[in-house]
Coordinates of C-alpha atoms in Angstrom, one line a residue:
Chain A
X1 CA -283.0 -102.6 124.0
X2 CA -280.4 -105.3 124.4
X3 CA -278.2 -105.2 127.4
X4 CA -274.9 -103.6 127.0
X5 CA -271.7 -105.6 127.6
X6 CA -268.0 -105.5 128.0
X7 CA -266.5 -107.2 125.0
X8 CA -262.8 -107.0 126.0
X9 CA -260.7 -105.7 128.8
X10 CA -257.2 -104.5 128.1
X11 CA -254.2 -103.8 130.3
X12 CA -252.5 -101.1 128.3
X13 CA -249.5 -99.4 129.7
X14 CA -248.9 -95.8 128.7
X15 CA -245.2 -95.0 128.7
X16 CA -245.1 -92.3 126.1
X17 CA -242.0 -94.0 124.7
X18 CA -244.1 -96.4 122.7
X19 CA -245.9 -93.7 120.9
X20 CA -242.6 -91.9 120.4
X21 CA -241.1 -95.1 119.0
X22 CA -244.0 -95.5 116.5
X23 CA -243.5 -92.0 115.0
X24 CA -247.2 -91.2 114.3
X25 CA -247.8 -88.0 112.5
X26 CA -249.5 -86.5 115.5
X27 CA -246.3 -86.6 117.6
X28 CA -243.8 -83.8 117.1
X29 CA -240.7 -85.8 118.3
X30 CA -238.9 -88.2 116.0
X31 CA -237.4 -91.5 117.1
X32 CA -235.3 -94.3 115.6
X33 CA -237.7 -96.9 117.2
X34 CA -237.2 -98.9 120.3
X35 CA -239.3 -101.0 122.8
X36 CA -240.4 -103.4 120.0
X37 CA -241.6 -106.1 122.3
X38 CA -244.2 -103.8 123.7
X39 CA -245.0 -102.1 120.4
X40 CA -245.4 -105.4 118.5
X41 CA -247.6 -106.7 121.2
X42 CA -249.7 -103.6 121.0
X43 CA -249.9 -103.9 117.2
X44 CA -251.2 -107.4 117.5
X45 CA -253.8 -106.5 120.1
X46 CA -254.9 -103.6 117.9
X47 CA -255.5 -106.1 115.1
X48 CA -257.6 -108.2 117.4
X49 CA -259.7 -105.1 118.3
X50 CA -260.4 -104.6 114.6
X51 CA -262.2 -107.9 114.6
X52 CA -264.4 -106.9 117.5
X53 CA -267.7 -105.0 117.3
X54 CA -267.7 -102.2 119.9
X55 CA -269.2 -98.8 120.4
X56 CA -266.8 -97.1 122.8
X57 CA -263.5 -97.4 124.7
X58 CA -263.7 -96.6 128.4
X59 CA -260.3 -95.9 129.9
X60 CA -259.2 -95.4 133.5
X61 CA -256.1 -93.3 133.7
X62 CA -253.5 -92.7 136.4
X63 CA -252.5 -89.4 134.8
X64 CA -255.7 -87.6 135.5
X65 CA -255.4 -87.6 139.3
X66 CA -258.3 -86.4 141.4
X67 CA -258.5 -86.3 145.1
X68 CA -262.1 -85.2 145.3
X69 CA -264.0 -88.2 143.9
X70 CA -263.9 -89.7 140.4
X71 CA -264.4 -87.4 137.4
X72 CA -265.6 -88.2 133.9
X73 CA -264.9 -86.3 130.6
X74 CA -268.1 -84.6 129.8
X75 CA -267.8 -82.8 126.5
X76 CA -268.1 -84.4 123.0
X77 CA -264.8 -83.1 121.5
X78 CA -261.4 -82.3 122.8
X79 CA -258.7 -81.0 120.4
X80 CA -255.4 -79.7 121.5
X81 CA -251.8 -80.8 122.2
X82 CA -250.7 -83.0 125.1
X83 CA -247.1 -82.5 126.3
X84 CA -245.8 -85.0 128.8
X85 CA -244.5 -83.0 131.8
X86 CA -241.9 -85.7 132.6
X87 CA -240.8 -86.6 129.1
X88 CA -241.5 -83.5 127.0
X89 CA -238.6 -84.4 124.8
X90 CA -240.4 -87.4 123.4
X91 CA -244.1 -86.7 123.7
X92 CA -245.8 -83.7 122.2
X93 CA -249.0 -85.1 120.7
X94 CA -251.6 -83.2 118.8
X95 CA -254.9 -84.9 119.5
X96 CA -258.5 -84.7 118.3
X97 CA -260.7 -87.1 120.2
X98 CA -264.5 -87.6 120.6
X99 CA -266.2 -88.6 123.8
X100 CA -269.2 -90.7 124.4
X101 CA -270.8 -88.2 126.7
X102 CA -274.1 -90.2 127.1
X103 CA -272.1 -93.2 128.4
X104 CA -269.9 -91.0 130.6
X105 CA -273.0 -89.4 132.2
X106 CA -274.6 -92.7 132.8
X107 CA -271.5 -94.0 134.5
X108 CA -271.3 -90.9 136.6
X109 CA -274.9 -91.2 137.6
X110 CA -274.8 -94.9 138.5
X111 CA -271.6 -94.5 140.4
X112 CA -273.0 -91.5 142.3
X113 CA -276.1 -93.5 143.2
X114 CA -273.9 -96.2 144.6
X115 CA -272.3 -93.7 147.0
X116 CA -269.2 -92.8 145.0
X117 CA -268.3 -89.1 144.9
X118 CA -268.4 -88.1 141.2
X119 CA -268.1 -85.1 138.9
X120 CA -268.5 -84.5 135.2
X121 CA -265.6 -82.5 133.7
X122 CA -267.1 -79.9 131.3
X123 CA -264.3 -77.3 130.9
X124 CA -263.5 -77.1 127.2
X125 CA -259.9 -76.0 127.9
X126 CA -259.2 -79.2 129.9
X127 CA -256.2 -81.0 128.5
X128 CA -256.3 -84.8 127.9
X129 CA -253.6 -86.6 129.8
X130 CA -250.9 -88.5 128.1
X131 CA -251.9 -91.8 129.7
X132 CA -255.2 -91.7 127.9
X133 CA -253.6 -90.7 124.6
X134 CA -250.8 -93.3 124.7
X135 CA -253.0 -96.3 125.5
X136 CA -255.8 -95.4 123.1
X137 CA -253.4 -94.5 120.3
X138 CA -251.6 -97.8 120.6
X139 CA -254.9 -99.8 120.7
X140 CA -256.7 -97.8 118.0
X141 CA -254.3 -95.6 116.0
X142 CA -257.2 -94.6 113.7
X143 CA -259.0 -93.0 116.7
X144 CA -262.3 -94.0 115.1
X145 CA -264.2 -94.8 118.3
X146 CA -265.4 -92.4 121.0
X147 CA -263.8 -92.6 124.5
X148 CA -264.9 -92.2 128.0
X149 CA -262.0 -91.2 130.3
X150 CA -262.3 -91.8 134.0
X151 CA -260.0 -90.0 136.4
X152 CA -258.1 -92.0 139.1
X153 CA -259.2 -91.0 142.5
X154 CA -256.1 -91.1 144.7
X155 CA -257.6 -92.2 148.0
X156 CA -254.7 -94.7 148.2
X157 CA -252.6 -91.7 149.2
X158 CA -255.0 -90.7 152.0
X159 CA -255.8 -94.2 153.3
X160 CA -254.2 -97.4 152.0
X161 CA -254.0 -99.7 149.0
X162 CA -256.7 -101.8 150.7
X163 CA -259.1 -98.9 150.6
X164 CA -258.1 -98.2 147.0
X165 CA -259.0 -101.8 146.2
X166 CA -262.4 -101.4 147.8
X167 CA -263.2 -98.2 146.2
X168 CA -262.0 -99.1 142.7
X169 CA -264.0 -102.3 143.0
X170 CA -267.1 -100.4 143.8
X171 CA -266.5 -98.1 140.8
X172 CA -265.9 -101.0 138.5
X173 CA -269.2 -102.6 139.5
X174 CA -271.0 -99.3 139.0
X175 CA -269.5 -98.9 135.6
X176 CA -270.5 -102.4 134.6
X177 CA -274.0 -101.7 135.6
X178 CA -274.0 -98.4 133.6
X179 CA -272.7 -100.2 130.5
X180 CA -275.4 -102.9 130.8
X181 CA -278.1 -100.2 131.1
X182 CA -276.6 -98.3 128.1
X183 CA -277.1 -101.2 125.7
X184 CA -273.6 -100.5 124.3
X185 CA -270.7 -102.8 123.5
X186 CA -267.6 -101.4 125.3
X187 CA -263.9 -102.1 125.5
X188 CA -262.4 -101.4 128.9
X189 CA -258.8 -100.1 129.2
X190 CA -256.8 -100.1 132.4
X191 CA -253.9 -97.8 131.5
X192 CA -250.8 -98.4 133.6
X193 CA -247.5 -100.3 134.2
X194 CA -247.0 -103.0 136.8
X195 CA -243.9 -102.3 138.8
X196 CA -243.2 -98.6 138.6
X197 CA -239.8 -97.6 139.8
X198 CA -238.1 -95.3 137.2
X199 CA -234.5 -94.6 136.5
X200 CA -233.9 -90.9 137.2
X201 CA -231.5 -90.5 134.4
X202 CA -232.1 -90.9 130.7
X203 CA -229.7 -91.9 128.0
X204 CA -228.8 -89.3 125.4
X205 CA -230.8 -91.3 122.9
X206 CA -233.9 -92.4 124.8
X207 CA -234.5 -95.3 122.4
X208 CA -231.0 -96.7 123.0
X209 CA -232.2 -100.2 123.9
X210 CA -228.7 -101.2 125.1
X211 CA -229.6 -99.1 128.2
X212 CA -233.1 -100.5 128.9
X213 CA -233.7 -103.0 131.7
X214 CA -236.0 -103.5 134.7
X215 CA -235.1 -101.3 137.7
X216 CA -234.2 -104.3 139.9
X217 CA -234.8 -108.0 140.0
X218 CA -237.4 -108.0 142.8
X219 CA -239.6 -105.8 140.6
X220 CA -239.3 -108.4 137.8
X221 CA -240.1 -111.3 140.1
X222 CA -243.2 -109.6 141.3
X223 CA -244.3 -108.7 137.8
X224 CA -243.8 -112.3 136.7
X225 CA -245.9 -113.5 139.7
X226 CA -248.8 -111.5 138.4
X227 CA -248.3 -112.6 134.8
X228 CA -248.4 -116.2 136.0
X229 CA -251.6 -115.7 137.9
X230 CA -253.1 -114.0 134.9
X231 CA -252.2 -116.9 132.6
X232 CA -253.9 -119.2 135.1
X233 CA -257.1 -117.1 135.2
X234 CA -256.7 -116.3 138.9
X235 CA -257.8 -112.7 138.8
X236 CA -259.5 -112.7 142.1
X237 CA -256.2 -113.8 143.6
X238 CA -254.4 -111.0 141.7
X239 CA -256.8 -108.4 143.2
X240 CA -256.4 -110.0 146.6
X241 CA -252.7 -109.5 146.6
X242 CA -252.9 -106.2 144.9
X243 CA -252.2 -104.1 148.1
X244 CA -249.0 -106.0 148.8
X245 CA -247.9 -106.0 145.1
X246 CA -248.5 -102.3 144.9
X247 CA -246.5 -101.5 148.1
X248 CA -243.6 -103.8 147.2
X249 CA -243.1 -102.5 143.7
X250 CA -244.6 -99.0 144.0
X251 CA -246.7 -100.2 141.2
X252 CA -248.9 -98.0 139.1
X253 CA -251.8 -100.3 140.1
X254 CA -252.0 -97.9 143.1
X255 CA -254.3 -95.8 141.0
X256 CA -256.9 -98.6 141.0
X257 CA -257.1 -99.3 137.2
X258 CA -256.7 -103.0 137.2
X259 CA -258.9 -103.5 140.2
X260 CA -261.6 -101.3 138.6
X261 CA -261.5 -103.3 135.3
X262 CA -261.4 -106.7 137.0
X263 CA -264.4 -105.8 139.2
X264 CA -266.3 -104.6 136.2
X265 CA -265.6 -107.9 134.4
X266 CA -266.5 -110.0 137.4
X267 CA -263.0 -111.1 138.2
X268 CA -262.3 -113.4 135.2
X269 CA -261.5 -117.0 136.0
X270 CA -260.3 -117.7 132.4
X271 CA -256.7 -117.1 131.1
X272 CA -255.6 -113.7 130.1
X273 CA -254.1 -113.2 126.6
X274 CA -250.5 -112.1 127.1
X275 CA -249.2 -109.8 124.4
X276 CA -245.9 -108.6 125.7
X277 CA -243.8 -107.6 128.7
X278 CA -240.9 -105.1 128.6
X279 CA -239.3 -102.5 130.8
X280 CA -239.5 -98.8 129.9
X281 CA -237.0 -96.6 131.8
X282 CA -236.9 -99.3 134.5
X283 CA -240.7 -99.8 134.9
X284 CA -242.4 -103.1 134.2
X285 CA -245.0 -103.0 131.4
X286 CA -247.4 -105.8 130.5
X287 CA -249.9 -105.8 127.7
X288 CA -252.7 -108.2 128.4
X289 CA -256.4 -108.7 127.4
X290 CA -259.3 -110.6 128.9
X291 CA -261.7 -111.9 126.2
X292 CA -265.1 -113.0 127.7
X293 CA -265.9 -114.9 124.5
X294 CA -264.3 -118.4 124.8
X295 CA -264.6 -118.9 121.0
X296 CA -262.3 -115.9 120.3
X297 CA -260.0 -116.2 123.2
X298 CA -256.4 -116.9 122.2
X299 CA -253.1 -118.1 123.6
X300 CA -251.0 -115.3 122.2
X301 CA -247.7 -115.7 124.0
Chain B
X1 CA -217.0 -63.3 150.2
X2 CA -220.6 -62.1 150.2
X3 CA -223.4 -64.5 149.4
X4 CA -226.0 -64.3 146.6
X5 CA -228.4 -61.4 146.8
X6 CA -231.7 -63.0 147.9
X7 CA -234.1 -60.2 148.8
X8 CA -236.7 -62.3 150.5
X9 CA -238.6 -65.5 150.3
X10 CA -242.3 -66.3 149.8
X11 CA -244.0 -69.5 150.8
X12 CA -247.5 -69.8 149.3
X13 CA -250.1 -72.5 148.5
X14 CA -250.7 -74.1 145.1
X15 CA -254.5 -74.3 145.0
X16 CA -256.4 -72.2 142.5
X17 CA -259.1 -70.8 144.7
X18 CA -257.2 -67.6 145.6
X19 CA -256.8 -66.9 141.9
X20 CA -260.1 -68.2 140.5
X21 CA -262.6 -67.8 143.3
X22 CA -261.3 -65.4 146.0
X23 CA -264.9 -64.2 146.7
X24 CA -266.2 -67.7 147.5
X25 CA -265.1 -67.5 151.1
X26 CA -263.5 -65.1 153.6
X27 CA -260.5 -67.4 153.8
X28 CA -259.9 -67.5 150.1
X29 CA -260.2 -63.7 150.1
X30 CA -257.6 -63.4 152.9
X31 CA -255.2 -65.6 151.0
X32 CA -255.7 -63.4 147.9
X33 CA -255.0 -60.3 149.9
X34 CA -251.8 -61.9 151.2
X35 CA -250.7 -62.7 147.7
X36 CA -251.4 -59.1 146.8
X37 CA -249.2 -57.9 149.7
X38 CA -246.4 -60.0 148.4
X39 CA -247.0 -58.7 144.9
X40 CA -246.6 -55.1 146.1
X41 CA -243.4 -56.0 148.1
X42 CA -241.9 -57.6 145.0
X43 CA -242.9 -54.7 142.9
X44 CA -241.3 -52.3 145.4
X45 CA -238.1 -54.3 145.6
X46 CA -235.2 -54.3 143.3
X47 CA -235.8 -57.9 142.3
X48 CA -234.7 -58.9 138.8
X49 CA -235.6 -62.6 139.2
X50 CA -238.5 -64.6 140.7
X51 CA -237.3 -68.2 141.3
X52 CA -240.1 -70.6 141.9
X53 CA -239.8 -74.2 143.3
X54 CA -243.2 -75.9 142.8
X55 CA -244.3 -79.0 144.6
X56 CA -247.0 -79.5 142.0
X57 CA -244.5 -79.9 139.2
X58 CA -243.2 -83.4 139.8
X59 CA -240.2 -84.7 137.7
X60 CA -238.6 -88.1 137.4
X61 CA -235.6 -87.4 135.1
X62 CA -233.6 -85.3 137.6
X63 CA -234.5 -81.7 138.0
X64 CA -236.3 -79.8 135.2
X65 CA -236.1 -76.1 134.8
X66 CA -238.5 -74.1 132.6
X67 CA -236.5 -72.3 129.9
X68 CA -239.2 -71.3 127.3
X69 CA -238.8 -67.6 127.0
X70 CA -242.6 -67.0 126.8
X71 CA -244.6 -70.1 127.8
X72 CA -248.3 -69.6 126.9
X73 CA -251.3 -71.8 127.4
X74 CA -254.7 -72.0 129.0
X75 CA -254.3 -74.2 132.1
X76 CA -257.1 -76.2 133.8
X77 CA -256.7 -77.9 137.2
X78 CA -257.4 -81.7 137.4
X79 CA -259.6 -81.4 140.4
X80 CA -260.9 -77.8 140.3
X81 CA -261.7 -77.6 136.6
X82 CA -265.2 -76.3 137.4
X83 CA -263.7 -73.1 138.9
X84 CA -262.6 -72.0 135.4
X85 CA -259.5 -71.8 133.2
X86 CA -256.2 -70.1 133.8
X87 CA -254.8 -68.5 130.7
X88 CA -251.2 -67.5 131.1
X89 CA -248.3 -66.0 129.3
X90 CA -245.1 -65.7 131.4
X91 CA -241.7 -64.2 130.8
X92 CA -238.9 -66.6 131.8
X93 CA -235.2 -65.8 132.4
X94 CA -233.7 -68.3 129.9
X95 CA -230.1 -67.3 130.7
X96 CA -230.7 -67.9 134.4
X97 CA -232.4 -71.3 133.7
X98 CA -229.4 -72.4 131.8
X99 CA -227.0 -71.2 134.5
X100 CA -229.1 -73.0 137.1
X101 CA -228.9 -76.2 135.1
X102 CA -225.2 -75.9 134.8
X103 CA -224.8 -75.2 138.5
X104 CA -226.9 -78.3 139.3
X105 CA -224.9 -80.5 137.0
X106 CA -221.6 -79.2 138.5
X107 CA -222.8 -80.3 141.9
X108 CA -223.5 -83.8 140.6
X109 CA -227.3 -83.5 139.9
X110 CA -229.1 -84.7 136.8
X111 CA -230.8 -81.6 135.4
X112 CA -232.2 -80.3 132.2
X113 CA -234.0 -77.3 130.9
X114 CA -237.4 -77.7 129.1
X115 CA -238.5 -75.3 126.4
X116 CA -241.4 -76.7 124.5
X117 CA -244.5 -75.0 123.2
X118 CA -247.5 -76.2 125.1
X119 CA -245.5 -77.6 128.0
X120 CA -248.0 -78.0 130.9
X121 CA -246.9 -75.5 133.6
X122 CA -248.4 -76.7 136.8
X123 CA -251.3 -75.2 138.8
X124 CA -249.1 -74.0 141.7
X125 CA -246.7 -72.2 139.4
X126 CA -249.5 -70.6 137.4
X127 CA -251.3 -69.4 140.5
X128 CA -248.1 -68.0 142.1
X129 CA -246.8 -66.2 139.0
X130 CA -250.2 -64.8 138.0
X131 CA -250.8 -63.4 141.5
X132 CA -247.2 -62.3 142.4
X133 CA -246.1 -61.0 139.0
X134 CA -249.3 -60.4 137.0
X135 CA -247.7 -58.0 134.5
X136 CA -244.5 -60.1 134.0
X137 CA -242.5 -57.1 135.1
X138 CA -239.8 -59.4 136.5
X139 CA -238.6 -62.5 134.6
X140 CA -239.1 -65.8 136.3
X141 CA -237.7 -69.3 136.5
X142 CA -239.5 -72.4 137.7
X143 CA -237.8 -75.6 138.9
X144 CA -239.5 -79.0 139.4
X145 CA -239.7 -81.2 142.5
X146 CA -238.2 -84.6 141.7
X147 CA -240.5 -87.2 143.1
X148 CA -237.7 -89.5 144.2
X149 CA -235.4 -86.8 145.6
X150 CA -234.7 -86.9 149.3
X151 CA -232.8 -84.6 151.6
X152 CA -229.3 -84.6 150.2
X153 CA -230.5 -84.1 146.6
X154 CA -232.9 -81.4 147.5
X155 CA -230.4 -79.5 149.6
X156 CA -227.8 -79.7 146.8
X157 CA -230.5 -78.4 144.4
X158 CA -231.0 -75.4 146.6
X159 CA -227.3 -74.7 146.8
X160 CA -227.2 -74.9 143.0
X161 CA -229.8 -72.2 142.8
X162 CA -227.7 -70.1 145.1
X163 CA -224.7 -70.7 143.0
X164 CA -226.6 -69.5 139.9
X165 CA -228.0 -66.5 141.6
X166 CA -224.6 -65.4 142.7
X167 CA -222.9 -66.2 139.4
X168 CA -225.5 -64.2 137.5
X169 CA -225.4 -61.3 140.0
X170 CA -229.2 -61.4 140.3
X171 CA -231.4 -59.9 143.0
X172 CA -233.8 -62.7 143.5
X173 CA -237.1 -63.4 145.2
X174 CA -237.4 -67.0 146.1
X175 CA -240.9 -68.5 145.9
X176 CA -241.8 -71.9 147.3
X177 CA -245.2 -73.2 146.2
X178 CA -246.5 -75.8 148.7
X179 CA -249.3 -76.4 151.1
X180 CA -248.6 -77.0 154.8
X181 CA -250.9 -80.0 155.6
X182 CA -252.0 -81.4 152.3
X183 CA -255.0 -83.6 153.3
X184 CA -258.0 -82.4 151.3
X185 CA -261.6 -83.3 151.8
X186 CA -262.7 -86.1 149.5
X187 CA -266.1 -84.6 148.8
X188 CA -267.2 -81.4 147.2
X189 CA -267.9 -78.7 149.8
X190 CA -269.5 -75.4 150.2
X191 CA -266.5 -73.0 150.3
X192 CA -268.0 -71.0 153.1
X193 CA -267.7 -74.2 155.2
X194 CA -264.1 -74.9 154.4
X195 CA -261.8 -75.8 157.3
X196 CA -258.6 -77.6 158.0
X197 CA -259.2 -81.3 157.6
X198 CA -258.3 -82.3 161.2
X199 CA -257.4 -80.7 164.5
X200 CA -254.0 -82.5 164.3
X201 CA -253.3 -81.0 160.9
X202 CA -254.3 -77.5 162.2
X203 CA -252.1 -77.9 165.3
X204 CA -249.1 -78.9 163.2
X205 CA -249.7 -76.1 160.7
X206 CA -249.8 -73.5 163.5
X207 CA -246.6 -74.9 165.0
X208 CA -244.9 -74.6 161.6
X209 CA -246.2 -71.0 161.3
X210 CA -244.7 -70.2 164.7
X211 CA -241.3 -71.2 163.3
X212 CA -241.9 -69.2 160.2
X213 CA -243.0 -66.2 162.2
X214 CA -239.8 -66.4 164.2
X215 CA -237.7 -66.7 161.1
X216 CA -236.5 -70.2 161.9
X217 CA -236.3 -71.5 158.4
X218 CA -233.3 -73.8 159.0
X219 CA -235.1 -75.3 162.0
X220 CA -238.1 -76.1 159.8
X221 CA -235.7 -77.7 157.3
X222 CA -234.4 -79.9 160.1
X223 CA -238.0 -80.8 161.0
X224 CA -238.9 -81.8 157.4
X225 CA -239.0 -85.6 158.0
X226 CA -241.2 -85.2 161.0
X227 CA -243.6 -82.8 159.2
X228 CA -243.8 -85.3 156.4
X229 CA -244.8 -88.1 158.7
X230 CA -247.3 -86.0 160.6
X231 CA -249.3 -84.0 158.0
X232 CA -248.2 -84.8 154.5
X233 CA -250.0 -87.3 152.3
X234 CA -247.5 -90.0 151.4
X235 CA -247.5 -89.6 147.7
X236 CA -243.8 -88.5 147.5
X237 CA -240.9 -89.6 149.6
X238 CA -240.5 -86.5 151.7
X239 CA -241.6 -83.0 152.5
X240 CA -239.0 -81.1 150.5
X241 CA -240.0 -77.4 150.3
X242 CA -238.3 -76.4 153.5
X243 CA -235.1 -78.2 152.6
X244 CA -235.0 -76.4 149.3
X245 CA -236.0 -73.0 150.6
X246 CA -233.5 -73.1 153.4
X247 CA -230.6 -74.3 151.3
X248 CA -231.4 -71.7 148.7
X249 CA -231.7 -68.9 151.2
X250 CA -228.6 -69.7 153.2
X251 CA -229.4 -72.4 155.9
X252 CA -229.9 -70.3 159.0
X253 CA -232.5 -68.8 161.2
X254 CA -231.8 -65.2 160.7
X255 CA -235.0 -63.9 159.0
X256 CA -237.8 -61.6 159.8
X257 CA -240.9 -63.8 159.4
X258 CA -244.3 -62.6 158.5
X259 CA -247.3 -64.9 158.3
X260 CA -249.6 -62.9 156.1
X261 CA -252.5 -65.5 156.0
X262 CA -253.3 -69.0 157.1
X263 CA -256.5 -70.5 155.8
X264 CA -258.0 -73.8 154.7
X265 CA -258.1 -74.7 151.0
X266 CA -260.5 -77.6 150.6
X267 CA -259.2 -79.0 153.9
X268 CA -255.5 -78.5 153.3
X269 CA -253.4 -75.8 155.0
X270 CA -252.7 -72.8 152.9
X271 CA -250.4 -70.1 154.2
X272 CA -248.7 -67.1 152.6
X273 CA -245.5 -66.3 154.4
X274 CA -242.7 -63.9 153.8
X275 CA -239.1 -64.4 155.1
X276 CA -236.7 -61.4 154.8
X277 CA -233.0 -61.9 155.7
X278 CA -232.2 -60.1 159.0
X279 CA -229.2 -59.7 161.3
X280 CA -230.8 -61.2 164.4
X281 CA -231.5 -64.8 165.2
X282 CA -233.6 -66.8 167.6
X283 CA -230.5 -68.9 168.1
X284 CA -228.7 -71.4 165.9
X285 CA -229.0 -75.0 166.9
X286 CA -226.7 -77.9 166.5
X287 CA -227.9 -80.2 163.8
X288 CA -226.7 -83.8 163.3
X289 CA -227.3 -84.4 159.6
X290 CA -224.6 -83.8 157.0
X291 CA -224.6 -80.5 155.2
X292 CA -224.2 -81.9 151.7
X293 CA -222.3 -79.9 149.1
X294 CA -222.2 -82.4 146.2
X295 CA -224.7 -85.1 145.2
X296 CA -223.1 -88.5 144.6
X297 CA -226.3 -90.4 143.9
X298 CA -227.7 -93.3 146.0
X299 CA -225.3 -94.9 148.3
X300 CA -225.0 -98.7 148.0
X301 CA -224.7 -100.4 151.4
X302 CA -224.4 -104.1 150.4
X303 CA -220.9 -103.7 149.0
X304 CA -219.5 -101.8 152.0
X305 CA -218.6 -104.8 154.0
X306 CA -221.8 -104.7 156.1
X307 CA -222.7 -108.3 155.2

C-alpha cells in the first residue's frame, strides 16, 4: 500500500454568515448576500479542490470544545439540523454527512499511542457543530467526500497558549503519521478566524455591508502581520509567535487549529495561497491554502 | 413599593452526571438527591415561573432569551457524550421572555428572544430543567450569559429580570446554573475516584459555601472578581453568576442559605444551594463599586482628557 499523504491544507474560517450569504437549500434562513470577498475566495478555493484527487477531509473545529482530551467523530453517518447558538437567526442548516471512521479511528489510536488523551464519539444523537459545517460546505458544497472531525481540546484555558501550541503540534504530528499509515490522500482544514473580537450588536439586516469592519485597527495590523509571514512561507515563525498573536487579538487560533495543521504539514517553508481576507461582525477572517505540490501551487492574490 | 415576588433561588452545577449517571458515584448521587430536594420545594411553592441563568449558554450578540413555547430536541454533551443522550421537551413562558427582553432594552442592554426549532439548549439548562421541573408543571425562561459582559452589564441584566418579574406579577424561582471552581481533570477518570481538582479549589469552594450558608449573596457578588481570579478557568472575562443572582434577588445578604450538597464533578466544584429571602441579615457591608441602574456601553477613556 502506498503511503498516505496530505494533499492540501486549508485555513477555512467558519462565520456562519458566509453560508447564510450563499443561500444554499440546506439553510433555512434567507439573505440578500454579503461578505463577497470571503465567499468569492472560498468559491475559488473550492474550484481548486475539484482538481485535486483526495479521499477525505479532516477538519479541526473550535466549536466542538472538549476539556477531557481530543475527540473524533466515530459513526459513519450524521443527519440532523445544526442551529448556531449565537446566530440562530442566520444559520439553521440541515446536514447529511458521512464520516471516514477508519481514518478517525487510526488518528485516535496513533494520537493515543503518542500520549495524547483521546476518545471516539459514538453517540448517534450528537449534533455536528456549525464550524465543521460552514468550512466544509464552503470548500465542498456537494458534500461528496467523507469527513473526519476532530474536537478542539481547550487546554489553553487551563494552562496557556504556549501549552496549546505544544499539544496541538503533538496532535498534528500524530495525525500526519496516521494519514501516512492509512494510505489515503487527505485535505486538512483548520476552521477558524484570525483576530476574534466580535461586535456585540448586530445590524437589523445582518448582511448590510455598510456596517461591516474590523473591530479595531490593532486586530487588523496583527492579522496582516500573519498574512505577510504566510506569503513569505515562514510558517515556523507564525507558529512561534502564535501565543502572542493569540493573546493580543483573542484569536480563534487559541483552539489550536492552525498549529495542528502546520505541524501535520511539517511547517511549510513555501508561500501560502491567499484567497481572501474580510471582517465578519468585527472578526478577522483569512482564507488560505498550503499546496505541497510546487507544480500546482499558485499566486492567487 | 414592594419588590418582585422571588420565592427563592437555586444555585446548581451544569454537568450531566447528576442527570445521566447518578449511580456512578456517591457524590453524583448526593447531588441528584439535592436536585430532588429543590424539585420538591419548587413543587410545594406557589411558583409560576422558573427563571434560569446558564453559564453554559454563551452569547455574543447581547443577551439571548429563550422564547420557543415548546423547545424539543435530543441533546448530547460535547465532553460527556458517552454518558448518553438527553431528550427534552420544555414549556417556556413566552410572554415573560418578551417582557424580560423589553425590560433589558429599556435599561440600555442589547437583547433578543430566540424561538427556533432545533435551537441547541445548553447542557446546564437541560440538566437543571429536567431535574427541577421534570413534568414541566411550571413554565420556564432561560437567559444566556454574554461572553463579553462584565459587572455593570450583568448587574443591569439582573435588574431587568427583576423588572420583568414585577411587571408580570410572577412568583418566581431563580435558578443559576454554574460550577464553583470549574477546573476539570483532563483525563478520563473512574467516577468513584472523582475529587476536587486541587486543594486550593476545594478551600475556595468551601469559603464560598460558607457565604451561601450564611445567606451572604451580595457579599459573594462583591467577591466575584476575586473568585474569578482564584478558581475560574479564564475562558470568559468574569465570574458572573453571583452578580446576576444577587442583582435579580435584590442585592442584599438577607437570606436563609442551605447548602444541600457539595461534590466533585470530574474535578470541578458542584454545589446545590438554596437561598430563601429572610428578614435577618449577617450585616450589610459598605461596598465601593457603583450600583449600576442603566447600561451605557463601554466607556471610552482616550477622549476624556486623560491624554
